[in-house]
mmCIF file with all atom_site columns, C-alpha atoms in Angstrom:
data_model
loop_
_atom_site.group_PDB
_atom_site.id
_atom_site.type_symbol
_atom_site.label_atom_id
_atom_site.label_alt_id
_atom_site.label_comp_id
_atom_site.label_asym_id
_atom_site.label_entity_id
_atom_site.label_seq_id
_atom_site.pdbx_PDB_ins_code
_atom_site.Cartn_x
_atom_site.Cartn_y
_atom_site.Cartn_z
_atom_site.occupancy
_atom_site.B_iso_or_equiv
_atom_site.pdbx_formal_charge
_atom_site.auth_seq_id
_atom_site.auth_comp_id
_atom_site.auth_asym_id
_atom_site.auth_atom_id
_atom_site.pdbx_PDB_model_num
ATOM 1   C CA . ASP A 1 1   ? 7.941   12.764  1.567   1.00 59.00 ? 158 ASP A CA 1
ATOM 2   C CA . ALA A 1 2   ? 11.245  11.085  2.389   1.00 60.00 ? 159 ALA A CA 1
ATOM 3   C CA . LYS A 1 3   ? 12.364  8.330   0.046   1.00 84.00 ? 160 LYS A CA 1
ATOM 4   C CA . THR A 1 4   ? 13.235  4.904   1.379   1.00 92.00 ? 161 THR A CA 1
ATOM 5   C CA . THR A 1 5   ? 15.848  2.378   0.287   1.00 93.00 ? 162 THR A CA 1
ATOM 6   C CA . GLN A 1 6   ? 15.482  -1.348  0.923   1.00 96.00 ? 163 GLN A CA 1
ATOM 7   C CA . PRO A 1 7   ? 17.469  -4.385  -0.241  1.00 96.00 ? 164 PRO A CA 1
ATOM 8   C CA . PRO A 1 8   ? 15.629  -6.114  -3.089  1.00 95.00 ? 165 PRO A CA 1
ATOM 9   C CA . SER A 1 9   ? 15.696  -9.561  -1.497  1.00 97.00 ? 166 SER A CA 1
ATOM 10  C CA . MET A 1 10  ? 16.638  -11.479 1.641   1.00 97.00 ? 167 MET A CA 1
ATOM 11  C CA . ASP A 1 11  ? 16.500  -15.059 2.853   1.00 97.00 ? 168 ASP A CA 1
ATOM 12  C CA . CYS A 1 12  ? 15.834  -16.214 6.395   1.00 96.00 ? 169 CYS A CA 1
ATOM 13  C CA . ALA A 1 13  ? 15.772  -19.668 7.970   1.00 97.00 ? 170 ALA A CA 1
ATOM 14  C CA . GLU A 1 14  ? 12.470  -20.767 9.451   1.00 97.00 ? 171 GLU A CA 1
ATOM 15  C CA . GLY A 1 15  ? 12.336  -20.153 13.184  1.00 96.00 ? 172 GLY A CA 1
ATOM 16  C CA . ARG A 1 16  ? 15.059  -17.524 13.108  1.00 97.00 ? 173 ARG A CA 1
ATOM 17  C CA . ALA A 1 17  ? 14.565  -13.794 13.421  1.00 97.00 ? 174 ALA A CA 1
ATOM 18  C CA . ALA A 1 18  ? 14.171  -11.910 10.165  1.00 98.00 ? 175 ALA A CA 1
ATOM 19  C CA . ASN A 1 19  ? 15.687  -8.428  10.272  1.00 98.00 ? 176 ASN A CA 1
ATOM 20  C CA . LEU A 1 20  ? 14.626  -6.224  7.378   1.00 98.00 ? 177 LEU A CA 1
ATOM 21  C CA . PRO A 1 21  ? 16.471  -2.898  7.034   1.00 97.00 ? 178 PRO A CA 1
ATOM 22  C CA . CYS A 1 22  ? 15.203  0.360   5.611   1.00 96.00 ? 179 CYS A CA 1
ATOM 23  C CA . ASN A 1 23  ? 17.124  3.534   4.965   1.00 95.00 ? 180 ASN A CA 1
ATOM 24  C CA . HIS A 1 24  ? 15.279  6.862   5.101   1.00 93.00 ? 181 HIS A CA 1
ATOM 25  C CA . SER A 1 25  ? 18.134  9.304   5.505   1.00 91.00 ? 182 SER A CA 1
ATOM 26  C CA . THR A 1 26  ? 16.098  12.366  4.453   1.00 89.00 ? 183 THR A CA 1
ATOM 27  C CA . ILE A 1 27  ? 13.287  11.804  6.928   1.00 90.00 ? 184 ILE A CA 1
ATOM 28  C CA . SER A 1 28  ? 12.020  14.893  8.721   1.00 88.00 ? 185 SER A CA 1
ATOM 29  C CA . GLY A 1 29  ? 10.685  15.335  12.222  1.00 85.00 ? 186 GLY A CA 1
ATOM 30  C CA . ASN A 1 30  ? 6.995   14.919  11.432  1.00 85.00 ? 187 ASN A CA 1
ATOM 31  C CA . GLU A 1 31  ? 7.331   11.854  9.215   1.00 89.00 ? 188 GLU A CA 1
ATOM 32  C CA . TYR A 1 32  ? 6.305   8.395   10.343  1.00 91.00 ? 189 TYR A CA 1
ATOM 33  C CA . VAL A 1 33  ? 7.810   5.076   9.261   1.00 94.00 ? 190 VAL A CA 1
ATOM 34  C CA . TYR A 1 34  ? 5.263   2.463   8.187   1.00 94.00 ? 191 TYR A CA 1
ATOM 35  C CA . TRP A 1 35  ? 5.746   -1.180  7.256   1.00 97.00 ? 192 TRP A CA 1
ATOM 36  C CA . TYR A 1 36  ? 3.435   -3.281  5.111   1.00 97.00 ? 193 TYR A CA 1
ATOM 37  C CA . ARG A 1 37  ? 3.746   -6.687  3.539   1.00 97.00 ? 194 ARG A CA 1
ATOM 38  C CA . GLN A 1 38  ? 2.221   -8.275  0.464   1.00 95.00 ? 195 GLN A CA 1
ATOM 39  C CA . ILE A 1 39  ? 1.785   -12.025 0.290   1.00 94.00 ? 196 ILE A CA 1
ATOM 40  C CA . HIS A 1 40  ? 1.546   -13.417 -3.253  1.00 88.00 ? 197 HIS A CA 1
ATOM 41  C CA . SER A 1 41  ? -0.716  -11.024 -5.146  1.00 83.00 ? 198 SER A CA 1
ATOM 42  C CA . GLN A 1 42  ? -2.991  -10.124 -2.276  1.00 92.00 ? 199 GLN A CA 1
ATOM 43  C CA . GLY A 1 43  ? -3.555  -6.571  -1.131  1.00 94.00 ? 200 GLY A CA 1
ATOM 44  C CA . PRO A 1 44  ? -0.793  -5.257  1.161   1.00 94.00 ? 201 PRO A CA 1
ATOM 45  C CA . GLN A 1 45  ? -1.264  -5.777  4.873   1.00 96.00 ? 202 GLN A CA 1
ATOM 46  C CA . TYR A 1 46  ? -0.326  -3.241  7.535   1.00 96.00 ? 203 TYR A CA 1
ATOM 47  C CA . ILE A 1 47  ? 2.293   -4.470  10.026  1.00 97.00 ? 204 ILE A CA 1
ATOM 48  C CA . ILE A 1 48  ? 3.493   -1.655  12.266  1.00 97.00 ? 205 ILE A CA 1
ATOM 49  C CA . HIS A 1 49  ? 4.462   2.017   12.329  1.00 95.00 ? 206 HIS A CA 1
ATOM 50  C CA . GLY A 1 50  ? 6.438   4.437   14.482  1.00 94.00 ? 207 GLY A CA 1
ATOM 51  C CA . LEU A 1 51  ? 7.716   7.985   14.783  1.00 92.00 ? 208 LEU A CA 1
ATOM 52  C CA . LYS A 1 52  ? 10.879  7.807   16.875  1.00 90.00 ? 209 LYS A CA 1
ATOM 53  C CA . ASN A 1 53  ? 10.374  5.236   19.596  1.00 89.00 ? 210 ASN A CA 1
ATOM 54  C CA . ASN A 1 54  ? 10.723  1.511   19.089  1.00 94.00 ? 211 ASN A CA 1
ATOM 55  C CA . GLU A 1 55  ? 7.397   -0.245  18.689  1.00 96.00 ? 212 GLU A CA 1
ATOM 56  C CA . THR A 1 56  ? 6.202   -3.809  19.131  1.00 96.00 ? 213 THR A CA 1
ATOM 57  C CA . ASN A 1 57  ? 2.941   -5.553  18.361  1.00 96.00 ? 214 ASN A CA 1
ATOM 58  C CA . GLU A 1 58  ? 1.800   -9.123  17.904  1.00 95.00 ? 215 GLU A CA 1
ATOM 59  C CA . MET A 1 59  ? 3.285   -9.312  14.424  1.00 94.00 ? 216 MET A CA 1
ATOM 60  C CA . ALA A 1 60  ? 6.657   -7.601  14.658  1.00 97.00 ? 217 ALA A CA 1
ATOM 61  C CA . SER A 1 61  ? 8.993   -5.096  16.260  1.00 98.00 ? 218 SER A CA 1
ATOM 62  C CA . LEU A 1 62  ? 10.168  -1.836  14.742  1.00 98.00 ? 219 LEU A CA 1
ATOM 63  C CA . ILE A 1 63  ? 13.535  -0.430  15.734  1.00 97.00 ? 220 ILE A CA 1
ATOM 64  C CA . ILE A 1 64  ? 14.223  3.166   14.673  1.00 96.00 ? 221 ILE A CA 1
ATOM 65  C CA . THR A 1 65  ? 17.741  4.560   15.067  1.00 95.00 ? 222 THR A CA 1
ATOM 66  C CA . GLU A 1 66  ? 18.232  7.572   17.282  1.00 94.00 ? 223 GLU A CA 1
ATOM 67  C CA . ASP A 1 67  ? 18.895  9.849   14.313  1.00 94.00 ? 224 ASP A CA 1
ATOM 68  C CA . ARG A 1 68  ? 15.811  8.345   12.608  1.00 94.00 ? 225 ARG A CA 1
ATOM 69  C CA . LYS A 1 69  ? 17.692  7.837   9.363   1.00 94.00 ? 226 LYS A CA 1
ATOM 70  C CA . SER A 1 70  ? 17.104  4.112   9.284   1.00 95.00 ? 227 SER A CA 1
ATOM 71  C CA . SER A 1 71  ? 14.895  1.447   10.781  1.00 96.00 ? 228 SER A CA 1
ATOM 72  C CA . THR A 1 72  ? 14.674  -2.325  11.046  1.00 97.00 ? 229 THR A CA 1
ATOM 73  C CA . LEU A 1 73  ? 11.591  -4.492  11.009  1.00 98.00 ? 230 LEU A CA 1
ATOM 74  C CA . ILE A 1 74  ? 12.065  -7.629  13.091  1.00 98.00 ? 231 ILE A CA 1
ATOM 75  C CA . LEU A 1 75  ? 9.970   -10.765 12.708  1.00 97.00 ? 232 LEU A CA 1
ATOM 76  C CA . PRO A 1 76  ? 11.121  -12.633 15.824  1.00 96.00 ? 233 PRO A CA 1
ATOM 77  C CA . HIS A 1 77  ? 10.440  -16.210 14.688  1.00 95.00 ? 234 HIS A CA 1
ATOM 78  C CA . ALA A 1 78  ? 9.942   -16.307 10.948  1.00 96.00 ? 235 ALA A CA 1
ATOM 79  C CA . THR A 1 79  ? 7.634   -18.947 9.491   1.00 97.00 ? 236 THR A CA 1
ATOM 80  C CA . LEU A 1 80  ? 7.066   -20.028 5.908   1.00 97.00 ? 237 LEU A CA 1
ATOM 81  C CA . ARG A 1 81  ? 3.894   -17.917 5.939   1.00 95.00 ? 238 ARG A CA 1
ATOM 82  C CA . ASP A 1 82  ? 6.048   -14.798 6.382   1.00 97.00 ? 239 ASP A CA 1
ATOM 83  C CA . THR A 1 83  ? 7.410   -15.189 2.853   1.00 97.00 ? 240 THR A CA 1
ATOM 84  C CA . ALA A 1 84  ? 6.272   -11.943 1.225   1.00 97.00 ? 241 ALA A CA 1
ATOM 85  C CA . VAL A 1 85  ? 7.352   -8.566  -0.119  1.00 95.00 ? 242 VAL A CA 1
ATOM 86  C CA . TYR A 1 86  ? 7.893   -6.087  2.711   1.00 97.00 ? 243 TYR A CA 1
ATOM 87  C CA . TYR A 1 87  ? 7.464   -2.372  2.086   1.00 96.00 ? 244 TYR A CA 1
ATOM 88  C CA . CYS A 1 88  ? 8.911   0.404   4.224   1.00 95.00 ? 245 CYS A CA 1
ATOM 89  C CA . ILE A 1 89  ? 7.313   3.788   3.568   1.00 92.00 ? 246 ILE A CA 1
ATOM 90  C CA . VAL A 1 90  ? 7.549   7.213   5.125   1.00 90.00 ? 247 VAL A CA 1
ATOM 91  C CA . ILE A 1 91  ? 4.472   9.361   5.496   1.00 86.00 ? 248 ILE A CA 1
ATOM 92  C CA . THR A 1 92  ? 4.267   12.979  6.506   1.00 81.00 ? 249 THR A CA 1
ATOM 93  C CA . SER A 1 93  ? 1.730   13.663  9.213   1.00 76.00 ? 250 SER A CA 1
ATOM 94  C CA . GLY A 1 94  ? -1.184  15.526  7.682   1.00 77.00 ? 251 GLY A CA 1
ATOM 95  C CA . THR A 1 95  ? -0.705  14.249  4.150   1.00 78.00 ? 252 THR A CA 1
ATOM 96  C CA . TYR A 1 96  ? -2.252  11.370  2.288   1.00 77.00 ? 253 TYR A CA 1
ATOM 97  C CA . LYS A 1 97  ? 0.359   10.411  -0.251  1.00 78.00 ? 254 LYS A CA 1
ATOM 98  C CA . TYR A 1 98  ? 1.494   6.975   0.860   1.00 83.00 ? 255 TYR A CA 1
ATOM 99  C CA . ILE A 1 99  ? 4.230   6.278   -1.694  1.00 82.00 ? 256 ILE A CA 1
ATOM 100 C CA . PHE A 1 100 ? 5.366   2.663   -1.925  1.00 85.00 ? 257 PHE A CA 1
ATOM 101 C CA . GLY A 1 101 ? 8.743   1.629   -3.312  1.00 83.00 ? 258 GLY A CA 1
ATOM 102 C CA . THR A 1 102 ? 9.627   -1.825  -4.612  1.00 85.00 ? 259 THR A CA 1
ATOM 103 C CA . GLY A 1 103 ? 10.187  -3.367  -1.173  1.00 93.00 ? 260 GLY A CA 1
ATOM 104 C CA . THR A 1 104 ? 12.229  -6.349  0.016   1.00 96.00 ? 261 THR A CA 1
ATOM 105 C CA . ARG A 1 105 ? 11.263  -9.824  -1.115  1.00 96.00 ? 262 ARG A CA 1
ATOM 106 C CA . LEU A 1 106 ? 11.735  -12.027 1.964   1.00 98.00 ? 263 LEU A CA 1
ATOM 107 C CA . LYS A 1 107 ? 11.945  -15.762 1.443   1.00 97.00 ? 264 LYS A CA 1
ATOM 108 C CA . VAL A 1 108 ? 11.723  -17.921 4.559   1.00 97.00 ? 265 VAL A CA 1
ATOM 109 C CA . LEU A 1 109 ? 13.498  -21.210 4.014   1.00 97.00 ? 266 LEU A CA 1
ATOM 110 C CA . ALA A 1 110 ? 12.497  -24.520 5.603   1.00 94.00 ? 267 ALA A CA 1
ATOM 111 C CA . ASN B 2 1   ? -17.097 -6.640  8.376   1.00 66.00 ? 77  ASN B CA 1
ATOM 112 C CA . ALA B 2 2   ? -16.114 -7.112  4.754   1.00 81.00 ? 78  ALA B CA 1
ATOM 113 C CA . GLY B 2 3   ? -13.439 -4.381  4.930   1.00 95.00 ? 79  GLY B CA 1
ATOM 114 C CA . VAL B 2 4   ? -12.586 -3.085  1.450   1.00 97.00 ? 80  VAL B CA 1
ATOM 115 C CA . THR B 2 5   ? -14.457 -4.720  -1.419  1.00 97.00 ? 81  THR B CA 1
ATOM 116 C CA . GLN B 2 6   ? -13.425 -4.337  -5.040  1.00 97.00 ? 82  GLN B CA 1
ATOM 117 C CA . THR B 2 7   ? -15.410 -5.327  -8.116  1.00 97.00 ? 83  THR B CA 1
ATOM 118 C CA . PRO B 2 8   ? -14.854 -6.888  -10.514 1.00 97.00 ? 84  PRO B CA 1
ATOM 119 C CA . LYS B 2 9   ? -12.014 -9.247  -9.565  1.00 96.00 ? 85  LYS B CA 1
ATOM 120 C CA . PHE B 2 10  ? -10.966 -9.783  -13.186 1.00 97.00 ? 86  PHE B CA 1
ATOM 121 C CA . GLN B 2 11  ? -11.619 -7.854  -16.386 1.00 97.00 ? 87  GLN B CA 1
ATOM 122 C CA . VAL B 2 12  ? -10.434 -8.023  -19.970 1.00 97.00 ? 88  VAL B CA 1
ATOM 123 C CA . LEU B 2 13  ? -10.904 -4.966  -22.182 1.00 97.00 ? 89  LEU B CA 1
ATOM 124 C CA . LYS B 2 14  ? -10.084 -4.113  -25.746 1.00 97.00 ? 90  LYS B CA 1
ATOM 125 C CA . THR B 2 15  ? -8.085  -1.003  -26.475 1.00 98.00 ? 91  THR B CA 1
ATOM 126 C CA . GLY B 2 16  ? -10.350 2.043   -26.467 1.00 97.00 ? 92  GLY B CA 1
ATOM 127 C CA . GLN B 2 17  ? -13.078 0.528   -24.309 1.00 97.00 ? 93  GLN B CA 1
ATOM 128 C CA . SER B 2 18  ? -14.110 2.181   -21.083 1.00 97.00 ? 94  SER B CA 1
ATOM 129 C CA . MET B 2 19  ? -14.895 0.762   -17.696 1.00 96.00 ? 95  MET B CA 1
ATOM 130 C CA . THR B 2 20  ? -15.298 1.678   -14.052 1.00 97.00 ? 96  THR B CA 1
ATOM 131 C CA . LEU B 2 21  ? -13.647 -0.140  -11.183 1.00 98.00 ? 97  LEU B CA 1
ATOM 132 C CA . GLN B 2 22  ? -15.716 -0.087  -8.030  1.00 97.00 ? 98  GLN B CA 1
ATOM 133 C CA . CYS B 2 23  ? -14.505 0.091   -4.447  1.00 98.00 ? 99  CYS B CA 1
ATOM 134 C CA . ALA B 2 24  ? -16.503 0.176   -1.235  1.00 98.00 ? 100 ALA B CA 1
ATOM 135 C CA . GLN B 2 25  ? -15.468 0.130   2.416   1.00 97.00 ? 101 GLN B CA 1
ATOM 136 C CA . ASP B 2 26  ? -17.614 -0.563  5.468   1.00 96.00 ? 102 ASP B CA 1
ATOM 137 C CA . MET B 2 27  ? -15.231 0.750   8.150   1.00 96.00 ? 103 MET B CA 1
ATOM 138 C CA . ASN B 2 28  ? -16.511 4.355   8.092   1.00 95.00 ? 104 ASN B CA 1
ATOM 139 C CA . HIS B 2 29  ? -13.103 5.512   6.914   1.00 95.00 ? 105 HIS B CA 1
ATOM 140 C CA . ASN B 2 30  ? -12.629 9.060   5.721   1.00 94.00 ? 106 ASN B CA 1
ATOM 141 C CA . SER B 2 31  ? -9.867  8.553   3.161   1.00 94.00 ? 107 SER B CA 1
ATOM 142 C CA . MET B 2 32  ? -9.695  6.272   0.144   1.00 95.00 ? 108 MET B CA 1
ATOM 143 C CA . TYR B 2 33  ? -7.006  5.511   -2.436  1.00 95.00 ? 109 TYR B CA 1
ATOM 144 C CA . TRP B 2 34  ? -6.412  3.842   -5.785  1.00 97.00 ? 110 TRP B CA 1
ATOM 145 C CA . TYR B 2 35  ? -3.096  2.152   -6.583  1.00 96.00 ? 111 TYR B CA 1
ATOM 146 C CA . ARG B 2 36  ? -1.852  0.164   -9.537  1.00 96.00 ? 112 ARG B CA 1
ATOM 147 C CA . GLN B 2 37  ? 0.764   -2.575  -9.449  1.00 95.00 ? 113 GLN B CA 1
ATOM 148 C CA . ASP B 2 38  ? 2.497   -3.763  -12.570 1.00 92.00 ? 114 ASP B CA 1
ATOM 149 C CA . PRO B 2 39  ? 4.122   -7.231  -12.647 1.00 84.00 ? 115 PRO B CA 1
ATOM 150 C CA . GLY B 2 40  ? 7.158   -7.400  -10.369 1.00 79.00 ? 116 GLY B CA 1
ATOM 151 C CA . MET B 2 41  ? 6.795   -3.778  -9.365  1.00 83.00 ? 117 MET B CA 1
ATOM 152 C CA . GLY B 2 42  ? 5.737   -1.862  -6.290  1.00 85.00 ? 118 GLY B CA 1
ATOM 153 C CA . LEU B 2 43  ? 2.476   0.026   -5.909  1.00 91.00 ? 119 LEU B CA 1
ATOM 154 C CA . ARG B 2 44  ? 1.972   3.413   -7.499  1.00 92.00 ? 120 ARG B CA 1
ATOM 155 C CA . LEU B 2 45  ? -0.641  5.868   -6.277  1.00 93.00 ? 121 LEU B CA 1
ATOM 156 C CA . ILE B 2 46  ? -3.128  6.936   -8.958  1.00 96.00 ? 122 ILE B CA 1
ATOM 157 C CA . TYR B 2 47  ? -5.612  9.113   -7.052  1.00 96.00 ? 123 TYR B CA 1
ATOM 158 C CA . TYR B 2 48  ? -6.739  9.567   -3.506  1.00 94.00 ? 124 TYR B CA 1
ATOM 159 C CA . SER B 2 49  ? -9.654  11.113  -1.683  1.00 95.00 ? 125 SER B CA 1
ATOM 160 C CA . ALA B 2 50  ? -8.830  12.637  1.675   1.00 92.00 ? 126 ALA B CA 1
ATOM 161 C CA . SER B 2 51  ? -12.499 12.970  2.583   1.00 92.00 ? 127 SER B CA 1
ATOM 162 C CA . GLU B 2 52  ? -15.924 12.760  1.013   1.00 92.00 ? 128 GLU B CA 1
ATOM 163 C CA . GLY B 2 53  ? -16.195 15.353  -1.740  1.00 90.00 ? 129 GLY B CA 1
ATOM 164 C CA . THR B 2 54  ? -12.467 15.742  -2.387  1.00 93.00 ? 130 THR B CA 1
ATOM 165 C CA . THR B 2 55  ? -10.075 13.994  -4.759  1.00 96.00 ? 131 THR B CA 1
ATOM 166 C CA . ASP B 2 56  ? -6.415  14.596  -5.587  1.00 94.00 ? 132 ASP B CA 1
ATOM 167 C CA . LYS B 2 57  ? -3.868  13.264  -8.049  1.00 95.00 ? 133 LYS B CA 1
ATOM 168 C CA . GLY B 2 58  ? -1.211  10.794  -7.018  1.00 92.00 ? 134 GLY B CA 1
ATOM 169 C CA . GLU B 2 59  ? 1.919   9.702   -8.861  1.00 90.00 ? 135 GLU B CA 1
ATOM 170 C CA . VAL B 2 60  ? 0.338   8.354   -12.061 1.00 95.00 ? 136 VAL B CA 1
ATOM 171 C CA . PRO B 2 61  ? -3.093  9.964   -12.670 1.00 97.00 ? 137 PRO B CA 1
ATOM 172 C CA . ASN B 2 62  ? -2.981  10.255  -16.466 1.00 96.00 ? 138 ASN B CA 1
ATOM 173 C CA . GLY B 2 63  ? -5.634  8.201   -18.240 1.00 96.00 ? 139 GLY B CA 1
ATOM 174 C CA . TYR B 2 64  ? -7.835  7.854   -15.151 1.00 98.00 ? 140 TYR B CA 1
ATOM 175 C CA . ASN B 2 65  ? -10.694 9.666   -13.465 1.00 97.00 ? 141 ASN B CA 1
ATOM 176 C CA . VAL B 2 66  ? -12.164 9.081   -10.034 1.00 98.00 ? 142 VAL B CA 1
ATOM 177 C CA . SER B 2 67  ? -15.389 9.758   -8.198  1.00 97.00 ? 143 SER B CA 1
ATOM 178 C CA . ARG B 2 68  ? -15.919 9.755   -4.459  1.00 96.00 ? 144 ARG B CA 1
ATOM 179 C CA . LEU B 2 69  ? -19.577 8.879   -4.657  1.00 88.00 ? 145 LEU B CA 1
ATOM 180 C CA . ASN B 2 70  ? -20.144 8.982   -0.903  1.00 95.00 ? 146 ASN B CA 1
ATOM 181 C CA . LYS B 2 71  ? -18.161 8.152   2.189   1.00 96.00 ? 147 LYS B CA 1
ATOM 182 C CA . ARG B 2 72  ? -18.230 4.426   1.425   1.00 97.00 ? 148 ARG B CA 1
ATOM 183 C CA . GLU B 2 73  ? -17.496 4.352   -2.298  1.00 97.00 ? 149 GLU B CA 1
ATOM 184 C CA . PHE B 2 74  ? -14.613 5.474   -4.485  1.00 98.00 ? 150 PHE B CA 1
ATOM 185 C CA . SER B 2 75  ? -14.623 4.514   -8.161  1.00 98.00 ? 151 SER B CA 1
ATOM 186 C CA . LEU B 2 76  ? -11.879 4.581   -10.777 1.00 98.00 ? 152 LEU B CA 1
ATOM 187 C CA . ARG B 2 77  ? -12.758 5.106   -14.429 1.00 98.00 ? 153 ARG B CA 1
ATOM 188 C CA . LEU B 2 78  ? -10.750 4.343   -17.536 1.00 97.00 ? 154 LEU B CA 1
ATOM 189 C CA . GLU B 2 79  ? -12.311 6.351   -20.368 1.00 93.00 ? 155 GLU B CA 1
ATOM 190 C CA . SER B 2 80  ? -10.283 4.824   -23.197 1.00 96.00 ? 156 SER B CA 1
ATOM 191 C CA . ALA B 2 81  ? -8.287  1.817   -22.068 1.00 96.00 ? 157 ALA B CA 1
ATOM 192 C CA . ALA B 2 82  ? -4.739  1.297   -23.361 1.00 97.00 ? 158 ALA B CA 1
ATOM 193 C CA . PRO B 2 83  ? -2.478  -1.784  -23.127 1.00 96.00 ? 159 PRO B CA 1
ATOM 194 C CA . SER B 2 84  ? -0.205  0.225   -20.789 1.00 96.00 ? 160 SER B CA 1
ATOM 195 C CA . GLN B 2 85  ? -3.042  0.171   -18.268 1.00 97.00 ? 161 GLN B CA 1
ATOM 196 C CA . THR B 2 86  ? -2.835  -3.605  -17.929 1.00 97.00 ? 162 THR B CA 1
ATOM 197 C CA . SER B 2 87  ? -2.194  -3.983  -14.213 1.00 97.00 ? 163 SER B CA 1
ATOM 198 C CA . VAL B 2 88  ? -3.595  -5.019  -10.871 1.00 97.00 ? 164 VAL B CA 1
ATOM 199 C CA . TYR B 2 89  ? -5.580  -2.233  -9.269  1.00 98.00 ? 165 TYR B CA 1
ATOM 200 C CA . PHE B 2 90  ? -5.846  -1.961  -5.505  1.00 98.00 ? 166 PHE B CA 1
ATOM 201 C CA . CYS B 2 91  ? -8.211  0.198   -3.548  1.00 98.00 ? 167 CYS B CA 1
ATOM 202 C CA . ALA B 2 92  ? -7.419  1.151   0.048   1.00 96.00 ? 168 ALA B CA 1
ATOM 203 C CA . SER B 2 93  ? -8.953  3.166   2.836   1.00 96.00 ? 169 SER B CA 1
ATOM 204 C CA . SER B 2 94  ? -7.782  4.778   6.055   1.00 93.00 ? 170 SER B CA 1
ATOM 205 C CA . GLU B 2 95  ? -9.549  6.352   8.984   1.00 92.00 ? 171 GLU B CA 1
ATOM 206 C CA . LEU B 2 96  ? -7.517  9.551   8.877   1.00 83.00 ? 172 LEU B CA 1
ATOM 207 C CA . ASN B 2 97  ? -4.301  10.772  7.358   1.00 76.00 ? 173 ASN B CA 1
ATOM 208 C CA . ASN B 2 98  ? -1.401  9.012   8.996   1.00 78.00 ? 174 ASN B CA 1
ATOM 209 C CA . SER B 2 99  ? -3.577  5.988   9.789   1.00 88.00 ? 175 SER B CA 1
ATOM 210 C CA . PRO B 2 100 ? -2.847  2.465   8.513   1.00 92.00 ? 176 PRO B CA 1
ATOM 211 C CA . LEU B 2 101 ? -4.173  1.661   5.068   1.00 94.00 ? 177 LEU B CA 1
ATOM 212 C CA . HIS B 2 102 ? -6.604  -1.225  4.603   1.00 95.00 ? 178 HIS B CA 1
ATOM 213 C CA . PHE B 2 103 ? -6.442  -2.779  1.150   1.00 96.00 ? 179 PHE B CA 1
ATOM 214 C CA . GLY B 2 104 ? -8.887  -4.706  -0.986  1.00 97.00 ? 180 GLY B CA 1
ATOM 215 C CA . ASN B 2 105 ? -7.872  -7.833  -2.867  1.00 95.00 ? 181 ASN B CA 1
ATOM 216 C CA . GLY B 2 106 ? -7.440  -6.116  -6.192  1.00 97.00 ? 182 GLY B CA 1
ATOM 217 C CA . THR B 2 107 ? -8.900  -6.050  -9.695  1.00 97.00 ? 183 THR B CA 1
ATOM 218 C CA . ARG B 2 108 ? -6.792  -7.740  -12.345 1.00 97.00 ? 184 ARG B CA 1
ATOM 219 C CA . LEU B 2 109 ? -7.235  -5.810  -15.589 1.00 97.00 ? 185 LEU B CA 1
ATOM 220 C CA . THR B 2 110 ? -5.917  -6.851  -18.981 1.00 97.00 ? 186 THR B CA 1
ATOM 221 C CA . VAL B 2 111 ? -6.170  -4.525  -21.981 1.00 97.00 ? 187 VAL B CA 1
ATOM 222 C CA . THR B 2 112 ? -5.577  -6.163  -25.356 1.00 97.00 ? 188 THR B CA 1
#
C-alpha cells in the first residue's frame, strides 16, 4: 500500500475553511484515498473517500490532484467540534490492510 | 443499531496474566479488525479477518491471538500480558474490502 505524509499539526479559525493536505506520491491506479478523524480518544470516524474524482458529502470535500499524488480534505466551515486528529490513508482495492499513520492534529480556534 | 461494541471498556492486568478482549458488530459486516493505539501515536493494525473463518496478521501481531467466532464476533487474546501491551485497543468492521471502517469506542488496557 502507498504511504502517506501529513503535517503533524494545523490551526484553523472557527468559521473558516480547514484545508488538510496529504501526500501519497507512490499511489497506484487501484488505490483509494480515505479520510478518517479521531476526536479525543474515541474510535476513528469515517469522513470521505475517493479514487480519482473529487468527492463531496455532508461532512467534507475531497480534492485529488490529477496525477493522484496528493489530496486535500476540506472542511468548509470549521467549528470547535472539528478539533481532532485527521488521518489520510491509502487502501488497495481488494485488500484489507488499512494502515493508519500519525495524522494531522487540527485545532479549531475560537 | 449499536454498531461495534467492545468489552470491557477498561482493564488492568498484571504482567503474565491473560485476557480476551471482545468485539461484536450488528451491521452484518464481513470484515473485522483489531488495532492498538499507544499514547500520542496513530493506530497500528494487529490482526484482521476478511470474512468469517479467516484471520490474517497485520503490522504488529506478536503477543496476540485472534478468533473469528462467527460473523458478528472477533476476539483478541493476550496469553501472557506484558507492560509493552499497555494501550487502547480498537475493534472495527467493514462491509467489504475497500469499504469504510466502523470503529468501536475502545478498550483501555493497562499492564503493570
